[in-house]
CSV table of C-alpha atoms and ligand atoms in Angstrom, one decimal:
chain,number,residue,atom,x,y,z
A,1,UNK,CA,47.0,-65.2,61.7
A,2,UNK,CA,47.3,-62.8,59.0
A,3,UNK,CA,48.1,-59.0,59.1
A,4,UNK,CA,45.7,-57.1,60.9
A,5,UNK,CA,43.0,-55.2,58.7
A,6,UNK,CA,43.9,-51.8,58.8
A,7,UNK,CA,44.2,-51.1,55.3
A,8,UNK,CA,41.0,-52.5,54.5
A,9,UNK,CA,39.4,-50.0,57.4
A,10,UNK,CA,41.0,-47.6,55.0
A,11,UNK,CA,39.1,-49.0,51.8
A,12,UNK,CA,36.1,-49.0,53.4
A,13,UNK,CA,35.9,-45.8,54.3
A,14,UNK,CA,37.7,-44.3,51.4
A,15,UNK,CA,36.2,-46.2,48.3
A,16,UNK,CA,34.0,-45.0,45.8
A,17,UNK,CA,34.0,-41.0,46.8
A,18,UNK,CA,34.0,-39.1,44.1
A,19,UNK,CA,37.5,-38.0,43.5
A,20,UNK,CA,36.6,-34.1,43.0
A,21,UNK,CA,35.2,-33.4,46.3
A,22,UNK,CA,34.0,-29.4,46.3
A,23,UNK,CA,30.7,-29.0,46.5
A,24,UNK,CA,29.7,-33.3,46.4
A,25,UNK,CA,28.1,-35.5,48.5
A,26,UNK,CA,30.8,-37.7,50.1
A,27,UNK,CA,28.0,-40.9,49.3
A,28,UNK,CA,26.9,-42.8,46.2
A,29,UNK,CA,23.8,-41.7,44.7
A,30,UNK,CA,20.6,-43.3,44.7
A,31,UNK,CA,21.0,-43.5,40.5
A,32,UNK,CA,17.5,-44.8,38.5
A,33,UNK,CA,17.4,-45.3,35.2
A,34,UNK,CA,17.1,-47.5,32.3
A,35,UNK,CA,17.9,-45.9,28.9
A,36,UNK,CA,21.4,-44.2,29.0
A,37,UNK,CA,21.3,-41.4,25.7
A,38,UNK,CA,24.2,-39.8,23.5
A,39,UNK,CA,24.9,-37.3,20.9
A,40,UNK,CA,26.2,-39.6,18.0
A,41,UNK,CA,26.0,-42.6,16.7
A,42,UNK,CA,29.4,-43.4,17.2
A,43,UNK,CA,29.4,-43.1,21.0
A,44,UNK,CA,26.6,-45.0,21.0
A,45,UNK,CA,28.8,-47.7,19.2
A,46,UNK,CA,31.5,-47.0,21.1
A,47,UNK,CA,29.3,-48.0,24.5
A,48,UNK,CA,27.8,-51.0,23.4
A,49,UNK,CA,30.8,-52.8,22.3
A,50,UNK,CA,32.0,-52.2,25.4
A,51,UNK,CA,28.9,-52.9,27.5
A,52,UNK,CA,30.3,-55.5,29.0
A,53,UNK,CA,33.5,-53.8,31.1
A,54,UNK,CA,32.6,-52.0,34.6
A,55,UNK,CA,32.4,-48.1,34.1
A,56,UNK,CA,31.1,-48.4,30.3
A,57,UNK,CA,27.0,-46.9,30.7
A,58,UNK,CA,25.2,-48.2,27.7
A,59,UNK,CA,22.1,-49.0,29.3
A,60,UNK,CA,20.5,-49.5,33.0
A,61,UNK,CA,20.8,-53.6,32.9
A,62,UNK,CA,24.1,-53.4,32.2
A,63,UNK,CA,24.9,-51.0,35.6
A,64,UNK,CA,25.0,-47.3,35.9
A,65,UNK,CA,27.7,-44.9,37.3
A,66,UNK,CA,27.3,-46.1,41.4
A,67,UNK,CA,27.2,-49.7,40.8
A,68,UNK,CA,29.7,-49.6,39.0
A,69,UNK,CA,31.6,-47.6,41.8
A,70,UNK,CA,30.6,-50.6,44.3
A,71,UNK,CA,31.6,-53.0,41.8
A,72,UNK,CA,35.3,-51.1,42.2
A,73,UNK,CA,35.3,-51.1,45.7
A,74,UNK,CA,34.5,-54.9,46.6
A,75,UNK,CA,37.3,-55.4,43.4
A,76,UNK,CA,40.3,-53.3,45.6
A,77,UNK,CA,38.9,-55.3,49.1
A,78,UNK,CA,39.3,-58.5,47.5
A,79,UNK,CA,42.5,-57.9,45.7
A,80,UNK,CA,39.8,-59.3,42.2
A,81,UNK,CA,40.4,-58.4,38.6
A,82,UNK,CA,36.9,-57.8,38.7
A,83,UNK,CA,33.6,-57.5,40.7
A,84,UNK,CA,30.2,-58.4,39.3
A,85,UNK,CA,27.5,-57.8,41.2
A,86,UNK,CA,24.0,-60.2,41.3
A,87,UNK,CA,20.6,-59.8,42.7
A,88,UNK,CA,20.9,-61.8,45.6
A,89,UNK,CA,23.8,-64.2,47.4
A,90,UNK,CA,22.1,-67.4,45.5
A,91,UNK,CA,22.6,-65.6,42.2
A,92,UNK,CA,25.8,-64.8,42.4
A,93,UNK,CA,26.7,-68.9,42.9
A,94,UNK,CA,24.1,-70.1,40.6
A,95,UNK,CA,25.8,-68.1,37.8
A,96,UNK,CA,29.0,-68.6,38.7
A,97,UNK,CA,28.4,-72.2,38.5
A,98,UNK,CA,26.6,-71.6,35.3
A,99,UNK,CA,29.3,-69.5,33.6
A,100,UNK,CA,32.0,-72.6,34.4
A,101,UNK,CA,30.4,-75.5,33.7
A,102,UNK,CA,28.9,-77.3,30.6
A,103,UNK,CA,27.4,-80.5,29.7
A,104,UNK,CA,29.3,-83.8,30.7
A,105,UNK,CA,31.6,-81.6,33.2
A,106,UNK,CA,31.9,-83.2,36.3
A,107,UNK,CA,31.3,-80.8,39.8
A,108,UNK,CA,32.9,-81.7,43.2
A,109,UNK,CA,30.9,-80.0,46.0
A,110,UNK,CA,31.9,-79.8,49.7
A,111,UNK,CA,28.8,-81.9,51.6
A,112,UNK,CA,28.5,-78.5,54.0
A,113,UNK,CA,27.1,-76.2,51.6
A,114,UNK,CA,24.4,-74.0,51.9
A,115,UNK,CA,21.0,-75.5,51.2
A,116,UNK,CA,20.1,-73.7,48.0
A,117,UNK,CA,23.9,-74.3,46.6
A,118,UNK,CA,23.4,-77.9,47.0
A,119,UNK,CA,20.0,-77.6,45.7
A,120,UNK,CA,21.1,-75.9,42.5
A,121,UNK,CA,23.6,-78.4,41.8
A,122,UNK,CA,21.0,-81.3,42.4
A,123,UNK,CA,18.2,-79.4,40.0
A,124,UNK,CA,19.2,-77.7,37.1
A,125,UNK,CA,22.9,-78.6,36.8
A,126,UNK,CA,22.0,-82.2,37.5
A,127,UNK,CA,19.3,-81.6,34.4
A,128,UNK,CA,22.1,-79.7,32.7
A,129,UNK,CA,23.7,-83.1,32.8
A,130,UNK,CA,26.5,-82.1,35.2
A,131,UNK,CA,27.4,-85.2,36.9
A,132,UNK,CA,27.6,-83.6,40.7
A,133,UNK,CA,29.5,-85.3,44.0
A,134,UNK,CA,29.8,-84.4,47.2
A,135,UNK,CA,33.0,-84.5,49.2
A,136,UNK,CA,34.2,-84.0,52.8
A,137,UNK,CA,34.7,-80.6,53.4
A,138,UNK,CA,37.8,-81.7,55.6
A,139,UNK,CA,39.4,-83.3,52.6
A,140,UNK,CA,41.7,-80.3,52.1
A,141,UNK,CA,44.3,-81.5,49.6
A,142,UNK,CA,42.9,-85.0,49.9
A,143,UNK,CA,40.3,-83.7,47.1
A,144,UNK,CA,43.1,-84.6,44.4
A,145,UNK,CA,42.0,-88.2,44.4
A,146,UNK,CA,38.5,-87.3,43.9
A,147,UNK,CA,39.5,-85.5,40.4
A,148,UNK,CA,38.6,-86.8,36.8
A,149,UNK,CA,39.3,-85.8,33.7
A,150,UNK,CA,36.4,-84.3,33.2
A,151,UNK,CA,36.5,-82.4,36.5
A,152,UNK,CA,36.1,-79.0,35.8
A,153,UNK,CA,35.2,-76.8,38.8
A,154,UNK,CA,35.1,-77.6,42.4
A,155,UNK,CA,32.7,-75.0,44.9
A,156,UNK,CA,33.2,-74.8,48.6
A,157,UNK,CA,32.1,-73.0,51.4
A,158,UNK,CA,34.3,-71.8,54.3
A,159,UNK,CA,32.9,-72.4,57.1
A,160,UNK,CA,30.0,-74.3,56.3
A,161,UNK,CA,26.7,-72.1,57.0
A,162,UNK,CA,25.3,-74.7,59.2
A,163,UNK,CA,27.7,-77.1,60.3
A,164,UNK,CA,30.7,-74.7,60.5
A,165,UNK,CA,33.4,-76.8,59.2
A,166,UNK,CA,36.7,-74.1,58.2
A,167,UNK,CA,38.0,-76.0,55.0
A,168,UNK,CA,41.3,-75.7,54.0
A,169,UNK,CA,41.1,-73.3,51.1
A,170,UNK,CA,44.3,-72.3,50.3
A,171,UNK,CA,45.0,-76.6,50.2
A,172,UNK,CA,42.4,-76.9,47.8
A,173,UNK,CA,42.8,-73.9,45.5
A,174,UNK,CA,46.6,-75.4,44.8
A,175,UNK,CA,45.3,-78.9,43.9
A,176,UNK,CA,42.3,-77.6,41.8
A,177,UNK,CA,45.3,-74.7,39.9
A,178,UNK,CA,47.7,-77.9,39.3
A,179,UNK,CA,44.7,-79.5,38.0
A,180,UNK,CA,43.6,-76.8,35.6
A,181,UNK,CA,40.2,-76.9,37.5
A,182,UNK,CA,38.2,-73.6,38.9
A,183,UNK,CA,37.4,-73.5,42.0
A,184,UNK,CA,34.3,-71.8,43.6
A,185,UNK,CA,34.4,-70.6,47.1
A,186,UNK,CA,31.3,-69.0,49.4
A,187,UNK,CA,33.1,-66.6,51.6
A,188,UNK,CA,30.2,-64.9,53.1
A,189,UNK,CA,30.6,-65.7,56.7
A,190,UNK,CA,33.9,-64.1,57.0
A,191,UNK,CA,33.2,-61.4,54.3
A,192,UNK,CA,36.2,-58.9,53.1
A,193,UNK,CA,37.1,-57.5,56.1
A,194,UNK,CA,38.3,-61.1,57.8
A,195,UNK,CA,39.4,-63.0,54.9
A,196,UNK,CA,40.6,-62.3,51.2
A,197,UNK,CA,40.1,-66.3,50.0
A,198,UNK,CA,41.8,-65.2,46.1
A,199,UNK,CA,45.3,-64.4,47.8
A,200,UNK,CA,44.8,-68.0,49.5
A,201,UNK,CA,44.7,-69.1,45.2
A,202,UNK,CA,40.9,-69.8,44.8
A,203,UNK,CA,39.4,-68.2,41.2
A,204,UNK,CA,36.1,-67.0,41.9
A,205,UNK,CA,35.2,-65.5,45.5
A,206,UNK,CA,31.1,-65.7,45.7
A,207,UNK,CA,29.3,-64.4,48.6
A,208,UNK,CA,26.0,-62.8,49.6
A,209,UNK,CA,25.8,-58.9,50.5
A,210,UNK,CA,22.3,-59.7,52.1
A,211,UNK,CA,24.0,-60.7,55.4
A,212,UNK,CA,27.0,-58.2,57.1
A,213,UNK,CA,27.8,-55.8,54.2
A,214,UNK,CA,24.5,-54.3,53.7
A,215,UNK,CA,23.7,-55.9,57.4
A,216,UNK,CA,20.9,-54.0,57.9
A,217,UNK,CA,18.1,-57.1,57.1
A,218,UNK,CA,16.7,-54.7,54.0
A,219,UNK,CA,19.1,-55.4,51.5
A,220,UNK,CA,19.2,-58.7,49.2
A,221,UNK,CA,22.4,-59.1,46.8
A,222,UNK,CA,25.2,-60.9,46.0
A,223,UNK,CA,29.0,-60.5,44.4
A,224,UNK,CA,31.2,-62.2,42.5
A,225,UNK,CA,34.8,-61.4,42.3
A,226,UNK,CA,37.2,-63.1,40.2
A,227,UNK,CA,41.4,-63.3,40.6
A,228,UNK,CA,42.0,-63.3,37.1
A,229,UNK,CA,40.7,-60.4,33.9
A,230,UNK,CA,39.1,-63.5,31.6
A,231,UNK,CA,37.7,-65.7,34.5
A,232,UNK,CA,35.8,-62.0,35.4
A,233,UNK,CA,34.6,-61.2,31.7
A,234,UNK,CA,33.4,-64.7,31.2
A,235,UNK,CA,31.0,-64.6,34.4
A,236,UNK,CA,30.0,-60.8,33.9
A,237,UNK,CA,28.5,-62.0,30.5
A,238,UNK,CA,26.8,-64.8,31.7
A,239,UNK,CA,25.1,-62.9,34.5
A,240,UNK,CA,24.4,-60.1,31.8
A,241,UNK,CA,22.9,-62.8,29.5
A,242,UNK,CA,20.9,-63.7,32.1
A,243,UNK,CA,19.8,-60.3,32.7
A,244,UNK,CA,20.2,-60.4,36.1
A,245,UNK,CA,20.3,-57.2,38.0
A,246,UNK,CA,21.3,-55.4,41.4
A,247,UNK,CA,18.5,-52.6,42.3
A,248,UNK,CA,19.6,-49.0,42.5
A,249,UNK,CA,18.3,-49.1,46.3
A,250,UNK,CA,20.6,-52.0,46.9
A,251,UNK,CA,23.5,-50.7,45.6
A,252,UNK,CA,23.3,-47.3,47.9
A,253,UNK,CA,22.5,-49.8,50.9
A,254,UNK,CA,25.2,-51.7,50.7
A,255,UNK,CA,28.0,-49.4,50.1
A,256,UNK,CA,26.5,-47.9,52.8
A,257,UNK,CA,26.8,-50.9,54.7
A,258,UNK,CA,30.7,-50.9,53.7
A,259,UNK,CA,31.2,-47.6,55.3
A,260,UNK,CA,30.5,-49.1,58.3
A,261,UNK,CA,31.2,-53.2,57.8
A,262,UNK,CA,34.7,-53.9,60.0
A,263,UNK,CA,33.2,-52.0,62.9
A,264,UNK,CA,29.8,-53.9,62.7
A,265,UNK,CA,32.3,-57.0,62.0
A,266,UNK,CA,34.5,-56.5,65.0
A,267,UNK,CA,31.5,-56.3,67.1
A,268,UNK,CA,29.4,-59.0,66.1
A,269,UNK,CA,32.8,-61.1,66.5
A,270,UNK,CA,33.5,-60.2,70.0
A,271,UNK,CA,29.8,-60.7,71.1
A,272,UNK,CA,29.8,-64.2,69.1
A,273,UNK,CA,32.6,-65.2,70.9
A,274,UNK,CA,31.6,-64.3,74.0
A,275,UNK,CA,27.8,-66.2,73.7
A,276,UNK,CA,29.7,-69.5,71.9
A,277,UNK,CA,32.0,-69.5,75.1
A,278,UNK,CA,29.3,-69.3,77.3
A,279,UNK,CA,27.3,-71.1,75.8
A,280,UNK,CA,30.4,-74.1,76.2
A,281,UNK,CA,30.0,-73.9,79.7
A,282,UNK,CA,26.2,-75.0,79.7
A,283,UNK,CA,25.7,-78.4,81.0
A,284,UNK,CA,22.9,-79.0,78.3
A,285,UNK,CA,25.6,-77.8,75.6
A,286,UNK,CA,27.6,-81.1,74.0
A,287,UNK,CA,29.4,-79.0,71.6
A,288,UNK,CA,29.9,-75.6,70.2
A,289,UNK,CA,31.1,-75.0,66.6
A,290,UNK,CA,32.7,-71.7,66.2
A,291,UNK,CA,35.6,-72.0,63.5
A,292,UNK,CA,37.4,-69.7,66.3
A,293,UNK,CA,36.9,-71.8,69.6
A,294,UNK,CA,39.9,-74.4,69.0
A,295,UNK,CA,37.9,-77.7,68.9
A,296,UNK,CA,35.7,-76.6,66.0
A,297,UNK,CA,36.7,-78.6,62.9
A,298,UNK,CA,39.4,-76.6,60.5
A,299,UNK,CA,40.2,-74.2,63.4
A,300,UNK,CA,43.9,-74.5,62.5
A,301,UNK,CA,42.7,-73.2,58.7
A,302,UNK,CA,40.1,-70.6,60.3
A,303,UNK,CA,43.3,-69.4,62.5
A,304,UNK,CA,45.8,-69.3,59.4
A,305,UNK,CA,43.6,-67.9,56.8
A,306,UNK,CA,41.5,-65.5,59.0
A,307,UNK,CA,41.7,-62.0,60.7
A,308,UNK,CA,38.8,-62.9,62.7
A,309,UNK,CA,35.2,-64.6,63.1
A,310,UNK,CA,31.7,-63.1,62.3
A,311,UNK,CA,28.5,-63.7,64.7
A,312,UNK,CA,27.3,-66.7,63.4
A,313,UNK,CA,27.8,-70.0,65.1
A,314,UNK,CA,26.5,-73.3,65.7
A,315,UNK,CA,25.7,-75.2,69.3
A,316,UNK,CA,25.1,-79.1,69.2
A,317,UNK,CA,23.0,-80.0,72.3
A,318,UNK,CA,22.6,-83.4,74.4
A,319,UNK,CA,20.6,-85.7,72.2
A,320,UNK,CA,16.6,-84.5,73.1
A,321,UNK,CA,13.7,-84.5,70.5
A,322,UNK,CA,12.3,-81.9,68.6
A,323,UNK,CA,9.6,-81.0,70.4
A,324,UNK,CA,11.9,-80.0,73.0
A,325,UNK,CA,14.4,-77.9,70.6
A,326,UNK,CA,10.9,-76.2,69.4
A,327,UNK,CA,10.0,-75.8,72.9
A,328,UNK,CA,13.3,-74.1,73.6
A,329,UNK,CA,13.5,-71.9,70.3
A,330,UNK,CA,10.1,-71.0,71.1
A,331,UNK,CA,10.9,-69.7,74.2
A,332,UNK,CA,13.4,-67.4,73.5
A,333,UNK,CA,12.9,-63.7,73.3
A,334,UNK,CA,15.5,-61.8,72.2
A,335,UNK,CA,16.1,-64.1,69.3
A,336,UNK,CA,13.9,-64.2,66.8
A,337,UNK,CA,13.3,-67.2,64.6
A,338,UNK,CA,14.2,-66.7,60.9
A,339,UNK,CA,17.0,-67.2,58.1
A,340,UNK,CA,19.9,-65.3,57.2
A,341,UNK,CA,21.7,-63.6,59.3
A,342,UNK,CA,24.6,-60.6,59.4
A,343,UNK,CA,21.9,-57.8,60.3
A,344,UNK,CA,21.5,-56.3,63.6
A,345,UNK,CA,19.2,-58.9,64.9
A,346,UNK,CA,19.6,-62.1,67.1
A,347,UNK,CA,18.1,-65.2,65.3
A,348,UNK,CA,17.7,-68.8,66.3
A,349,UNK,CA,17.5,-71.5,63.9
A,350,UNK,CA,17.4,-75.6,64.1
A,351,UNK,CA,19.6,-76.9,61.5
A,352,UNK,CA,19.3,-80.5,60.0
A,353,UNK,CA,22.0,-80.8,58.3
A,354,UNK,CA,21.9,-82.7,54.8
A,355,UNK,CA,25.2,-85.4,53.5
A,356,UNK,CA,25.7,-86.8,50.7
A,357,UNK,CA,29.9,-87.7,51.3
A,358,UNK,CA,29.5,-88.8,54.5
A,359,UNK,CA,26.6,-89.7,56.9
A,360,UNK,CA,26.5,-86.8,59.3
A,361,UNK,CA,26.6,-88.8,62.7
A,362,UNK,CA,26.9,-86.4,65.0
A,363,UNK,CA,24.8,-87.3,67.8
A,364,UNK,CA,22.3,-84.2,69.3
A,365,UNK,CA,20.6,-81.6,68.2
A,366,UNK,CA,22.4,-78.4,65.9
A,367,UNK,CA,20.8,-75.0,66.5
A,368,UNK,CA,22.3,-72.1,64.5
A,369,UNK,CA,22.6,-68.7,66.4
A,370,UNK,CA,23.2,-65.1,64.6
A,371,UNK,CA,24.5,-62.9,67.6
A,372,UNK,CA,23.3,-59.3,67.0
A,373,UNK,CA,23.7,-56.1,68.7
A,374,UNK,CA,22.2,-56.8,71.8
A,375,UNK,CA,23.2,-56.2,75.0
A,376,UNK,CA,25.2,-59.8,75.8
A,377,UNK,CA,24.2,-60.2,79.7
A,378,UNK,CA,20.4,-60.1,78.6
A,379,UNK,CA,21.1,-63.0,75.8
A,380,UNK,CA,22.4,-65.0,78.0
A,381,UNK,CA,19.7,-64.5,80.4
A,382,UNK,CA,17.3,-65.1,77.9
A,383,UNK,CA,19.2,-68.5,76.9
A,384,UNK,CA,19.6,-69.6,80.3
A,385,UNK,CA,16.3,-69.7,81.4
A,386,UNK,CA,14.9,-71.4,78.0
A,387,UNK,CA,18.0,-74.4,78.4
A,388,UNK,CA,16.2,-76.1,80.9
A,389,UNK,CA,13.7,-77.0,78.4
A,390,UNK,CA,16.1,-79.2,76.8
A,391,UNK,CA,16.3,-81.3,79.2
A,392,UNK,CA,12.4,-82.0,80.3
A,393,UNK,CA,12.6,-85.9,81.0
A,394,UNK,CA,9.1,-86.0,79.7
A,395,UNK,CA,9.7,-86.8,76.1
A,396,UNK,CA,12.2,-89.6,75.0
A,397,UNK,CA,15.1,-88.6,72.8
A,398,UNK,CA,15.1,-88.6,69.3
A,399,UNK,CA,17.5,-87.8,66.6
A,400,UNK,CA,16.4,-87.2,63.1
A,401,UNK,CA,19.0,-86.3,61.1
A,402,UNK,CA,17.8,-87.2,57.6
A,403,UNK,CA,14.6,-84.9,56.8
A,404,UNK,CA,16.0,-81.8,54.7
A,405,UNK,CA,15.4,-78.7,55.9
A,406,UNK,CA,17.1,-75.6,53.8
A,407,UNK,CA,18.8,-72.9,56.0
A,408,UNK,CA,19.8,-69.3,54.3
B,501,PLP,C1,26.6,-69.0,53.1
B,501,PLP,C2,25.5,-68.4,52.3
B,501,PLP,N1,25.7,-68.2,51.0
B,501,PLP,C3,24.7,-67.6,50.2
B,501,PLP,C4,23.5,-67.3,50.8
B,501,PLP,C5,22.4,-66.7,49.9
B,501,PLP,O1,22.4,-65.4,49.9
B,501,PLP,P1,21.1,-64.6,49.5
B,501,PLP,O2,20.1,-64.8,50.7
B,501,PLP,O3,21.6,-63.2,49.4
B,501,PLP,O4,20.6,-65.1,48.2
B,501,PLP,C6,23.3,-67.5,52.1
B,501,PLP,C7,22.0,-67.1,52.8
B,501,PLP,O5,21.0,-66.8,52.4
B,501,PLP,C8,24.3,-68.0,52.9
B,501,PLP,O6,24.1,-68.3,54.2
């Protein structure tokens, strides 16, 4: 495994202050504001030919004083050129996808990405006339025959969202460099306190600061960091020609979320771990898919590339039908039914998951889990007396793995 995160505990903590400390508010402010006024025409100049560069304030869409102070801080955990920040996790890929790609460019996506990545690429780059294909997730360095001429990004997720797959990143990043292609990776479920993904060689790091860095469930925003200076000024004006923008609210949320993100991390892992291995030992359990339980596909990569695992995991049961998953979600009462996940809260989800490479063949039924903050023995009481659900003999099994359902 890699070093321990120590340093980054540091960085957390230490980010963003203001460096003059007397008499200041150790947080970032709260900072509103639209127009951004000077004393001469000059500095006005001055500003807007730079509007584009972290730290200039020329005018509220562009970012103010504390965003730009966040922007810094996710930059130094990530080890990025630069940060950009987005209004949500979905912006951040969209534009990234948008700032790299063009007409006639051809797109390899990993068949495990999240359902509004995948339907992105199918919409508007498709109409963008971006010819998009899907590939196996465990292809690793296997992805080189899958290149064209014409190939000129390649987006990823590790581990899948719903399926859990731990690509190998660093195997991929090497081909796609050799290549001269970008690659795109969605590094949300590990974050930056368990995994830095652009000193494993991929370009831009995407993720969603809705889930553990603000990881309070109030928060809705995205980053996008890139390893190299141009790579970072060509998305940052693409998200600015957009126009799209991180609130003021947001940005105080989630570098308050930083302040406190490897503890939260640490303890969502340790509870995760401790439901997924219980949740193994359940006779109506056929599989769990935690990237750090050593069957789960790409634990070798997960165990290389990772300092640890966040809450969210995936259980496959016994083959049973829907009704009786419903029955069993339904049941449930400390986990609450909904999407996204990295807050405080447990959720339950069915997954379904969607393939394009590959068929997915996997025989039972997937149910996503986001362990929270809960006290463990009452989750698992709560679990074990909804499993018996699953296995009512009254209603014949069924698998239906082709209807799409998106999970965030
Ligand atoms: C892996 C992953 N990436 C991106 C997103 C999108 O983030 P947001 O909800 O902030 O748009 C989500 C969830 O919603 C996600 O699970």
């Amino acid at each position: 495994m890699p070093e321990n995160t120590s340093c980054i505990a540091n960085t957390l903590v230490q980010a963003g202050r203001p460096e003059h400390r007397q008499g200041r508010q150790v947080n970032l402010p709260i900072e509103l504001g639209s127009t951004v006024v000077f004393d001469t025409i000059e500095a006005f100049e001055q500003a807007r030919d730079h509007r584009y560069e972290t730290g200039v304030n020329y005018y509220g869409r562009y970012g103010n004083t504390a965003s730009f102070e966040l922007e810094r801080m996710l930059a130094t955990l990530e080890h990025a050129a630069g940060v950009t920040l987005t209004s949500s996790g979905v912006a951040a890929i969209s534009l990234s996808l948008l700032a790299l790609l063009k007409p006639g460019d051809h797109l390899l996506v990993a068949d495990h990405v999240y359902g509004n990545t995948r339907a992105f690429c199918d919409s508007v780059l498709a109409r963008m006339n971006v010819s998009v294909e899907y590939f196996d997730p465990m292809t690793g360095a296997g992805i080189r025959k899958l290149l064209r001429p014409e190939t000129a990004v390649i987006m990823f997720e590790a581990p899948g969202s719903g399926t859990f797959e731990f690509p190998d990143i660093a195997g991929i990043a090497r081909v796609a460099r050799q290549a001269g292609v970008s690659t795109v990776l969605d590094g949300t479920w590990a974050g930056p306190v368990f995994c830095q993904p652009l000193d494993l060689g991929v370009d831009v790091l995407v993720y969603s600061a809705s889930k553990y860095i603000s990881g309070h469930s109030d928060c809705m925003m995205g980053v996008i960091a890139s390893a190299d200076a141009d790579m970072h000024g060509t998305l940052r004006r693409t998200v600015m020609a957009i126009g799209d923008k991180t609130g003021s609210q947001e940005v105080f949320l989630a570098s308050r979320g930083l302040r406190t993100l490897k503890m939260r991390m640490l303890v969502a892992q340790q509870a995760g771990l401790e439901m997924a291995r219980w949740l193994n030992q359940q006779d109506q359990v056929k599989r769990v898919l935690h990237p750090a339980l050593p069957d789960s596909p790409g634990h070798r990569f997960w165990k290389r590339d990772c300092t640890g695992a966040a809450g969210l995991f995936g259980v496959i049961f016994h083959p049973c039908s829907d009704t009786q998953v419903n029955n069993f979600v339904n049941a449930l009462e400390h986990f609450a039914i909904g999407v996204s996940w990295g807050g405080f809260e447990s959720l339950v989800l069915p997954v379904k998951p969607v393939r394009s490479a590959r068929a997915w063949d996997e025989a039972g039924q997937l149910v996503r889990f986001n362990i929270g903050f809960e006290d463990t023995e009452s989750l698992k009481a709560d679990l074990q007396s909804a499993l018996p659900l699953l296995n009512s003999q009254t209603d014949t099994a069924t698998q239906e793995v082709d209807t799409y359902v998106e999970q965030d």
